mmCIF file with all atom_site columns, C-alpha atoms and ligand atoms in Angstrom:
data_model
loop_
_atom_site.group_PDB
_atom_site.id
_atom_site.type_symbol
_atom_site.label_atom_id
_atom_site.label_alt_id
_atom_site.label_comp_id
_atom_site.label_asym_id
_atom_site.label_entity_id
_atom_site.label_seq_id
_atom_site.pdbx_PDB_ins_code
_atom_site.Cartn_x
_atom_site.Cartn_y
_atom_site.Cartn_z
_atom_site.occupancy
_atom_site.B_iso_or_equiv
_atom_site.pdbx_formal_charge
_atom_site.auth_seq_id
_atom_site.auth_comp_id
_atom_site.auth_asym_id
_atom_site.auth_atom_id
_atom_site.pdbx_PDB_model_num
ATOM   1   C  CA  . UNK A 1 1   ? 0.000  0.000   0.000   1.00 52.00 ? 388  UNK A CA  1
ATOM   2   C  CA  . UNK A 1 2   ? 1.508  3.230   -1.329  1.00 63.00 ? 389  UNK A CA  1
ATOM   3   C  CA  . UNK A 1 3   ? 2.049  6.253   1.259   1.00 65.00 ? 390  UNK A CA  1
ATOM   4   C  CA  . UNK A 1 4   ? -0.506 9.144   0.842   1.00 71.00 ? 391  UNK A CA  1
ATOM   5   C  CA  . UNK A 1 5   ? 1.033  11.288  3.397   1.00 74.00 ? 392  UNK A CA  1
ATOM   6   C  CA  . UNK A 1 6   ? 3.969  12.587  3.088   1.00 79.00 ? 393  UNK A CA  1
ATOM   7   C  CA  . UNK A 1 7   ? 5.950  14.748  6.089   1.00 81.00 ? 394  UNK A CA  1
ATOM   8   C  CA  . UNK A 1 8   ? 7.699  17.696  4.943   1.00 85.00 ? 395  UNK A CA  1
ATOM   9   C  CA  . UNK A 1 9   ? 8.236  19.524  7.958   1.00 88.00 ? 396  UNK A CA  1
ATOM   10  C  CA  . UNK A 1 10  ? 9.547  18.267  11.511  1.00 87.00 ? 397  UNK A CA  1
ATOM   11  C  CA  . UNK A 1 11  ? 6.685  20.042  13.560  1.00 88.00 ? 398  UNK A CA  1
ATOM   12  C  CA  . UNK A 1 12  ? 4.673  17.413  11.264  1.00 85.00 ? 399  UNK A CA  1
ATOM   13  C  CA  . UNK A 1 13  ? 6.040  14.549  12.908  1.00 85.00 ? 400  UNK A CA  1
ATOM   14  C  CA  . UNK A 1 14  ? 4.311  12.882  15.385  1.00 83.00 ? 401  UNK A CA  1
ATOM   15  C  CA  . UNK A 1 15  ? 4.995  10.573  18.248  1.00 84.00 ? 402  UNK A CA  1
ATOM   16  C  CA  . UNK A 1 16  ? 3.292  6.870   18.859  1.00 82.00 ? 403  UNK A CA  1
ATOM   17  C  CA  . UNK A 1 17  ? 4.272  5.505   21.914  1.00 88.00 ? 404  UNK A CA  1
ATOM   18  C  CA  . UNK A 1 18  ? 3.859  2.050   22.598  1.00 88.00 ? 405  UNK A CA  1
ATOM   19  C  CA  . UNK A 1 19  ? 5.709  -1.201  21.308  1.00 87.00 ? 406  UNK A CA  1
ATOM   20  C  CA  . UNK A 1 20  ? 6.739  -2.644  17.991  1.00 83.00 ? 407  UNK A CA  1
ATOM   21  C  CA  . UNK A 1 21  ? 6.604  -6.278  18.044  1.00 85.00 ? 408  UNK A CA  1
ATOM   22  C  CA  . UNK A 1 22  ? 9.340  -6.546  16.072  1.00 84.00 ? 409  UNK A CA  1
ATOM   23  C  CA  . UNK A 1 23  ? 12.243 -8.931  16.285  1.00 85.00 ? 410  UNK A CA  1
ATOM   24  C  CA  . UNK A 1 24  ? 14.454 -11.037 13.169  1.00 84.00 ? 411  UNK A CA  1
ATOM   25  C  CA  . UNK A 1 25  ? 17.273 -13.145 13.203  1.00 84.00 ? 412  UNK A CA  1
ATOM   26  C  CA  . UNK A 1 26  ? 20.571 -12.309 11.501  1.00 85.00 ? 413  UNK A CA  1
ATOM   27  C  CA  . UNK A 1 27  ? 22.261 -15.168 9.500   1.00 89.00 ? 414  UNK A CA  1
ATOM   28  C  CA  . UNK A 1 28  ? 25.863 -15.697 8.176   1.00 91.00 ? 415  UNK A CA  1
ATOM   29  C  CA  . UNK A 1 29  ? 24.739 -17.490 5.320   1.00 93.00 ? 416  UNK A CA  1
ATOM   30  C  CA  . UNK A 1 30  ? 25.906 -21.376 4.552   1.00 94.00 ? 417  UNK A CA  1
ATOM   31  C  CA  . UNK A 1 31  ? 29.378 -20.607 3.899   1.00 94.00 ? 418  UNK A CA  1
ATOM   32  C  CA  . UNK A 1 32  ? 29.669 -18.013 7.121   1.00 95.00 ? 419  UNK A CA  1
ATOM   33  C  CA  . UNK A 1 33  ? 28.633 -20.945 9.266   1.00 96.00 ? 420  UNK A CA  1
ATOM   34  C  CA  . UNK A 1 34  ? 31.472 -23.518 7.678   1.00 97.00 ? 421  UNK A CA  1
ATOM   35  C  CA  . UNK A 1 35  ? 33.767 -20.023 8.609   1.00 97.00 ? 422  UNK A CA  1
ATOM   36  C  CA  . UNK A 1 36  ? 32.576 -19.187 12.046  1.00 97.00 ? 423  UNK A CA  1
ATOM   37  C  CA  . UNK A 1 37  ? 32.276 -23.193 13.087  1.00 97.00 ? 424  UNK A CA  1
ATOM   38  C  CA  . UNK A 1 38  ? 35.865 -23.992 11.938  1.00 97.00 ? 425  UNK A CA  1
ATOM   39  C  CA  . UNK A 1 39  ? 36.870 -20.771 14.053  1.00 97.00 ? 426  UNK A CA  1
ATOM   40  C  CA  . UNK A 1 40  ? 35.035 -22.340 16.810  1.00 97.00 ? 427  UNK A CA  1
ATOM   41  C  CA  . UNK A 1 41  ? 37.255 -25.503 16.589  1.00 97.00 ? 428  UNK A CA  1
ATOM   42  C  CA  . UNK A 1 42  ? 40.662 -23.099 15.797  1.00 97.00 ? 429  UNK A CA  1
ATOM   43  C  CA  . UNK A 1 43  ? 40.992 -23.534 12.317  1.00 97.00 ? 430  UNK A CA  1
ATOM   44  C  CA  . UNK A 1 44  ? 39.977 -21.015 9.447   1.00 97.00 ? 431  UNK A CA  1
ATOM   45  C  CA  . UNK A 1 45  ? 38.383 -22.007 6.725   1.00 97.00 ? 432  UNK A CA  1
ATOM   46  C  CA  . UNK A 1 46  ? 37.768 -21.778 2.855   1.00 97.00 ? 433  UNK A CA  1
ATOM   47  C  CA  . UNK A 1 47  ? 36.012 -22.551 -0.173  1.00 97.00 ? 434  UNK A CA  1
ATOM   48  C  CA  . UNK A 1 48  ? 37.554 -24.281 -2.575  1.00 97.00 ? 435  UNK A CA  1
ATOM   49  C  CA  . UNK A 1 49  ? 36.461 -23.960 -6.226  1.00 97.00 ? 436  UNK A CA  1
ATOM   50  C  CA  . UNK A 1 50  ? 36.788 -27.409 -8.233  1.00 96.00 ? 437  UNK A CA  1
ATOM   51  C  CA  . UNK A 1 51  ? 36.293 -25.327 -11.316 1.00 96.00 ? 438  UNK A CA  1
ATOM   52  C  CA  . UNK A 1 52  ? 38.774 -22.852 -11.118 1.00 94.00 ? 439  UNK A CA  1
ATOM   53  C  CA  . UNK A 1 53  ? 40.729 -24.121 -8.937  1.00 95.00 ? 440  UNK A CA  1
ATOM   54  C  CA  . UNK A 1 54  ? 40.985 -21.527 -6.410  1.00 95.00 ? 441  UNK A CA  1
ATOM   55  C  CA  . UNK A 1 55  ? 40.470 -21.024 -2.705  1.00 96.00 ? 442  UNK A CA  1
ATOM   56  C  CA  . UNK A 1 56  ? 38.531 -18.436 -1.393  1.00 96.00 ? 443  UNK A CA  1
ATOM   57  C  CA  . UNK A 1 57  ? 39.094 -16.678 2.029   1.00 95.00 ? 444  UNK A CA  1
ATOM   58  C  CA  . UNK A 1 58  ? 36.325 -16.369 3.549   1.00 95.00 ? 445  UNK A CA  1
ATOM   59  C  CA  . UNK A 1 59  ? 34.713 -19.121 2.342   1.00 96.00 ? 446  UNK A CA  1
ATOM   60  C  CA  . UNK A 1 60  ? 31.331 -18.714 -0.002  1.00 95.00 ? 447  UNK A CA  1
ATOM   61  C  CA  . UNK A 1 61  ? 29.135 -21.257 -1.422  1.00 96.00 ? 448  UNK A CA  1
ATOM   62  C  CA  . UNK A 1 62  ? 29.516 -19.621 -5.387  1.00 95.00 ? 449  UNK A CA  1
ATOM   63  C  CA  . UNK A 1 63  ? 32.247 -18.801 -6.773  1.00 95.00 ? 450  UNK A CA  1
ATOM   64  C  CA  . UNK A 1 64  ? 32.512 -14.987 -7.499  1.00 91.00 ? 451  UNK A CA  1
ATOM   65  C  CA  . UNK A 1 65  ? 34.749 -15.538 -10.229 1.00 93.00 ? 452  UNK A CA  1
ATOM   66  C  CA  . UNK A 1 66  ? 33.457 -18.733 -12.408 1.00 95.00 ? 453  UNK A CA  1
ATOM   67  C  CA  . UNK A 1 67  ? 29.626 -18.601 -10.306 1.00 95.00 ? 454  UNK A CA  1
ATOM   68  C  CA  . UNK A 1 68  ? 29.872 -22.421 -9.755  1.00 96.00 ? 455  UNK A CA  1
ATOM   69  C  CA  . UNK A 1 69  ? 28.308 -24.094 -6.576  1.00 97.00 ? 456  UNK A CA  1
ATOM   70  C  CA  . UNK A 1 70  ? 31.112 -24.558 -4.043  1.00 97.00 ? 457  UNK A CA  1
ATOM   71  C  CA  . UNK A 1 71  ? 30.561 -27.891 -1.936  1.00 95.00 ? 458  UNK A CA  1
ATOM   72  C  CA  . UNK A 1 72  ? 33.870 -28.399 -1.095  1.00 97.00 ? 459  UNK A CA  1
ATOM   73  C  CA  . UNK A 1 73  ? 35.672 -26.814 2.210   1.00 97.00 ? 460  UNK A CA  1
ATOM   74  C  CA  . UNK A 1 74  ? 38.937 -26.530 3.500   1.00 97.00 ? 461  UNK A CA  1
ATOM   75  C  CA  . UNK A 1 75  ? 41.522 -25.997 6.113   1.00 97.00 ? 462  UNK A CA  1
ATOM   76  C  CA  . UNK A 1 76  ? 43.187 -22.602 5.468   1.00 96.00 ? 463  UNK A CA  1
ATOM   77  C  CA  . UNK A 1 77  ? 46.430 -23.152 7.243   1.00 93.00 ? 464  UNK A CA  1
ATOM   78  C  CA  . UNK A 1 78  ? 48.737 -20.149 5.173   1.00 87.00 ? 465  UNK A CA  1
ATOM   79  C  CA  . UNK A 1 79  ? 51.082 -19.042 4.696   1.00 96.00 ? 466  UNK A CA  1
ATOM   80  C  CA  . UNK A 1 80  ? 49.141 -15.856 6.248   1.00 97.00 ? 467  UNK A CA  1
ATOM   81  C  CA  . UNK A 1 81  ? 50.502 -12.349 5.099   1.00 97.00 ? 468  UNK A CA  1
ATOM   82  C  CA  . UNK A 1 82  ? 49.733 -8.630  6.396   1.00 97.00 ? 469  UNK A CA  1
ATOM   83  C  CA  . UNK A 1 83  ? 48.620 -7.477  3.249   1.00 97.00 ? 470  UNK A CA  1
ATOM   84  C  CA  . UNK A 1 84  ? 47.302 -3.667  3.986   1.00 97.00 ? 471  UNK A CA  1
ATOM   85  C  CA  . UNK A 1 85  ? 47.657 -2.501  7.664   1.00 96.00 ? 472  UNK A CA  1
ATOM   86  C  CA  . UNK A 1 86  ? 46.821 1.013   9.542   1.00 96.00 ? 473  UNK A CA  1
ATOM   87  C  CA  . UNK A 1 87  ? 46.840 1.580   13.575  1.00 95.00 ? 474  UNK A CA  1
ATOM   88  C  CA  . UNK A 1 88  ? 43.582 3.126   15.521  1.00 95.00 ? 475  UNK A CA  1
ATOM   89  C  CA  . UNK A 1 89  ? 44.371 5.443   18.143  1.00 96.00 ? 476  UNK A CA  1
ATOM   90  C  CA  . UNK A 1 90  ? 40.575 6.068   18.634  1.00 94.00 ? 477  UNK A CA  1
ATOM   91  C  CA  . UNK A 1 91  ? 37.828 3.303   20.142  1.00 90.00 ? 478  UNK A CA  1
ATOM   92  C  CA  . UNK A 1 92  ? 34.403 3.102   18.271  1.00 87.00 ? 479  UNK A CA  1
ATOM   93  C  CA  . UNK A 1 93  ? 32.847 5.723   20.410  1.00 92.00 ? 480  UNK A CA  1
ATOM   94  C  CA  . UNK A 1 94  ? 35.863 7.906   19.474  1.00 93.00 ? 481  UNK A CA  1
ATOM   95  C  CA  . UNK A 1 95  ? 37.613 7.778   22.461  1.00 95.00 ? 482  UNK A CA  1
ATOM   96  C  CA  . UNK A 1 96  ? 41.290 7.732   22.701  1.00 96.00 ? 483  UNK A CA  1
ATOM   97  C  CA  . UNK A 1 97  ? 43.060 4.343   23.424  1.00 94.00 ? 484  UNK A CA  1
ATOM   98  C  CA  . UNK A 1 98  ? 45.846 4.049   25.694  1.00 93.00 ? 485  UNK A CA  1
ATOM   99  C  CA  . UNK A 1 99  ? 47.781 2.026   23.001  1.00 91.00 ? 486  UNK A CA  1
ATOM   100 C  CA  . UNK A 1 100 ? 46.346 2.183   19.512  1.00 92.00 ? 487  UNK A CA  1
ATOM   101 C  CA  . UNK A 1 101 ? 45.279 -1.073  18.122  1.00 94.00 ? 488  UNK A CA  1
ATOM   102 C  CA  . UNK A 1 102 ? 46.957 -2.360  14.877  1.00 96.00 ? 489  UNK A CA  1
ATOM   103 C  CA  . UNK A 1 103 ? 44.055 -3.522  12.189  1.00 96.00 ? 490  UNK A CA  1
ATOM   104 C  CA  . UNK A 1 104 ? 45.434 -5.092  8.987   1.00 97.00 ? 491  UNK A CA  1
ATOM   105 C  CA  . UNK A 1 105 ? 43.913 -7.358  6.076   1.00 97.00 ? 492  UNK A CA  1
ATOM   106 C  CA  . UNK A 1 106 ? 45.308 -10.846 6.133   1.00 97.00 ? 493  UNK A CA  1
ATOM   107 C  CA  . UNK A 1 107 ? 45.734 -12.801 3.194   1.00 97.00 ? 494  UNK A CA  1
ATOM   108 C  CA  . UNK A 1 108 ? 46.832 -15.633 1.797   1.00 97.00 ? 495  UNK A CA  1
ATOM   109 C  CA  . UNK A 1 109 ? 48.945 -15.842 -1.295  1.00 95.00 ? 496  UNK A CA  1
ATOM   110 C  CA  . UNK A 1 110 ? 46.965 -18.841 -2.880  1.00 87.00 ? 497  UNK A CA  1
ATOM   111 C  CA  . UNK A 1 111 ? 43.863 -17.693 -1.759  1.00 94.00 ? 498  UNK A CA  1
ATOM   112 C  CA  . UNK A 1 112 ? 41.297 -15.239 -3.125  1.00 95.00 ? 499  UNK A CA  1
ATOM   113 C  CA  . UNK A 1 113 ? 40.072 -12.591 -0.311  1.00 95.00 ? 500  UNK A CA  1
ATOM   114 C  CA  . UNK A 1 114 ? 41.068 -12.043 3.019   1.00 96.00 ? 501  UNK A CA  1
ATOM   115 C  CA  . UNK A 1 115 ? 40.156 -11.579 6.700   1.00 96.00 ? 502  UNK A CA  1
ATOM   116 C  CA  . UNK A 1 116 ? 39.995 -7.912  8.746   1.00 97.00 ? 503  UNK A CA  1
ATOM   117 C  CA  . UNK A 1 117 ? 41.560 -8.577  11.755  1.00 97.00 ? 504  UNK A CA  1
ATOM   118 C  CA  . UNK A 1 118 ? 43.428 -7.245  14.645  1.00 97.00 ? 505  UNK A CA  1
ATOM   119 C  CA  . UNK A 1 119 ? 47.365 -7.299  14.956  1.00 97.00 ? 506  UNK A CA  1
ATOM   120 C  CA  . UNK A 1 120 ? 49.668 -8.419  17.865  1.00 96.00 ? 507  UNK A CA  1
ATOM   121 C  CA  . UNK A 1 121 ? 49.898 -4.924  19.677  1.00 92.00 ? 508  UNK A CA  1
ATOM   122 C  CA  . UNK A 1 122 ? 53.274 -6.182  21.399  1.00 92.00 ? 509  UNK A CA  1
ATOM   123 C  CA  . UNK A 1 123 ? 54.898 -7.128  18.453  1.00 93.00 ? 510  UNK A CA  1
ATOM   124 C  CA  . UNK A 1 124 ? 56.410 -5.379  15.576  1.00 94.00 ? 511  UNK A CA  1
ATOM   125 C  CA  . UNK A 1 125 ? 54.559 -6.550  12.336  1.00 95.00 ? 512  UNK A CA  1
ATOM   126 C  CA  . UNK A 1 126 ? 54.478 -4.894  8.879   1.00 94.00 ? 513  UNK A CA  1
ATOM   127 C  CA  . UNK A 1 127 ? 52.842 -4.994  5.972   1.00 96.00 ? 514  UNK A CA  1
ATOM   128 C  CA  . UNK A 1 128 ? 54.323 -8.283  3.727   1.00 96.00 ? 515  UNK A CA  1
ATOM   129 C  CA  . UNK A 1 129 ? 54.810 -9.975  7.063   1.00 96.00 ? 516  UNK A CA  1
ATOM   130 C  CA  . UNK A 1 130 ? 54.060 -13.439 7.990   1.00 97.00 ? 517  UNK A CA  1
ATOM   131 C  CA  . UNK A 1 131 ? 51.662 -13.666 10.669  1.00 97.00 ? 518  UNK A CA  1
ATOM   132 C  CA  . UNK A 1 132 ? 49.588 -16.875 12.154  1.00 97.00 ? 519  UNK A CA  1
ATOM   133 C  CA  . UNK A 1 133 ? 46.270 -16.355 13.829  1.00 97.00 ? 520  UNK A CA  1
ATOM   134 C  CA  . UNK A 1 134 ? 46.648 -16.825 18.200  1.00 97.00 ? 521  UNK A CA  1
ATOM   135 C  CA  . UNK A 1 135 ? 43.170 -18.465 18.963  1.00 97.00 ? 522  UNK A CA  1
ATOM   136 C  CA  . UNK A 1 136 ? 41.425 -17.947 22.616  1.00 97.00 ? 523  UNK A CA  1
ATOM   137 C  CA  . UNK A 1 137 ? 41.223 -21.187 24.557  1.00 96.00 ? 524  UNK A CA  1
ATOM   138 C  CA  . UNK A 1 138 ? 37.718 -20.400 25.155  1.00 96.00 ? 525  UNK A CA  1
ATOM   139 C  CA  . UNK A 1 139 ? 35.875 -19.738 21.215  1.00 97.00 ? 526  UNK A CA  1
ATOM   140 C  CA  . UNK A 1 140 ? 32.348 -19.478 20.704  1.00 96.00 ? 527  UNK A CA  1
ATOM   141 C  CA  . UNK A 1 141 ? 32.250 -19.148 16.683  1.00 95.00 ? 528  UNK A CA  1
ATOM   142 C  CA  . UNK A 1 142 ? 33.244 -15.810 16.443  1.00 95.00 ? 529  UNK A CA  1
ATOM   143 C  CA  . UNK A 1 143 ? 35.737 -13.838 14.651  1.00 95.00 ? 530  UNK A CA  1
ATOM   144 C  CA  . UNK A 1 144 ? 36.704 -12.620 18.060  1.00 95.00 ? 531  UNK A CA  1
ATOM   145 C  CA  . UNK A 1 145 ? 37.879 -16.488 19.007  1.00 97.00 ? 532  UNK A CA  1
ATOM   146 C  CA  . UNK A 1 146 ? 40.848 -15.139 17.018  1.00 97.00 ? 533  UNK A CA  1
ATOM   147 C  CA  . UNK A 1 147 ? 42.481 -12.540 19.910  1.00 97.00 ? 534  UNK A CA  1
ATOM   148 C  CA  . UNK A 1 148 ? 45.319 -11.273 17.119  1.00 97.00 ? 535  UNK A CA  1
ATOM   149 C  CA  . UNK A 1 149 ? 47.448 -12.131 14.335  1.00 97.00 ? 536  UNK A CA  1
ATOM   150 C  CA  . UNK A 1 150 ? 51.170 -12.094 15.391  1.00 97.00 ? 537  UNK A CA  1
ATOM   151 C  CA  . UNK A 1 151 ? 54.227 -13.164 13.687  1.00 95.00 ? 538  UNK A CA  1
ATOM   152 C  CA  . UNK A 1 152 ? 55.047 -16.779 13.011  1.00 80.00 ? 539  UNK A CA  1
ATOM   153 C  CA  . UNK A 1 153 ? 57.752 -17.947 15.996  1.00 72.00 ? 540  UNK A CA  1
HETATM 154 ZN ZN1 . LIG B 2 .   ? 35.493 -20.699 -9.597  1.00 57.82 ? 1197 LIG B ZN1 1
#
């Protein structure tokens, strides 16, 4: 049903009070849950495309390159490489950190895409270095089971 009103001015705008029953579930989509399961068990996962041959990072269920079906999924186990990297000195209300946090893309040479993630803060790490992901002991299936990247010992 089209809208017959419409509000041009703010004093127009009125107020409702009362409750929305409104609620909806947000889902990662088949190949997010493959990704944030293998987190859960410490490993990171892929796609890999029979067709062209590629893996993809994370993984996806089509292939954006060829568009085939994707059924097969692996163990992404590197080499893992800084491949862009730039240091927040703000939090995400805009408040200053006591120690800014590194944030880099990590990618893998073999592999198309890449995963956002946050860098050792101790540790001196550039962009072409080798880094390997240090999992939580306790994970929960979320990108956060990963505490850093840091660089390969
Ligand atoms: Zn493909």
């Amino acid at each position: 049903m089209p809208f017959k009103d419409f509000i041009e001015r703010l004093s127009d705008v009125k107020v409702q009070k009362g409750d929305i029953p409104v609620w909806w579930v947000y889902t990662v989509g088949n190949g997010g849950e493959i990704f944030y399961k293998g987190l859960k068990e410490g490993k990171i996962k892929g796609s890999y495309c029979e067709n062209c041959e590629s893996i993809i990072l994370p993984p996806r269920i089509y292939c954006e390159d060829c568009f085939e079906r994707i059924e097969k999924f692996v163990d992404v186990e590197g080499p893992f490489v800084v491949l862009v990297m730039t240091k927040s000195y703000l939090d995400l209300d805009g408040n200053p950190l006591d120690k800014p946090q590194k944030i880099a893309l990590i990618g893998v040479p073999d592999a198309k895409g890449g995963i956002i993630h946050f860098l050792d803060p101790d540790t001196d790490i550039d962009t072409g270095d080798i880094v390997v992901p240090f999992f939580n002991k306790n994970r929960v299936g979320s990108l956060k089971d990963i505490k850093y990247f840091t660089i390969k010992k």
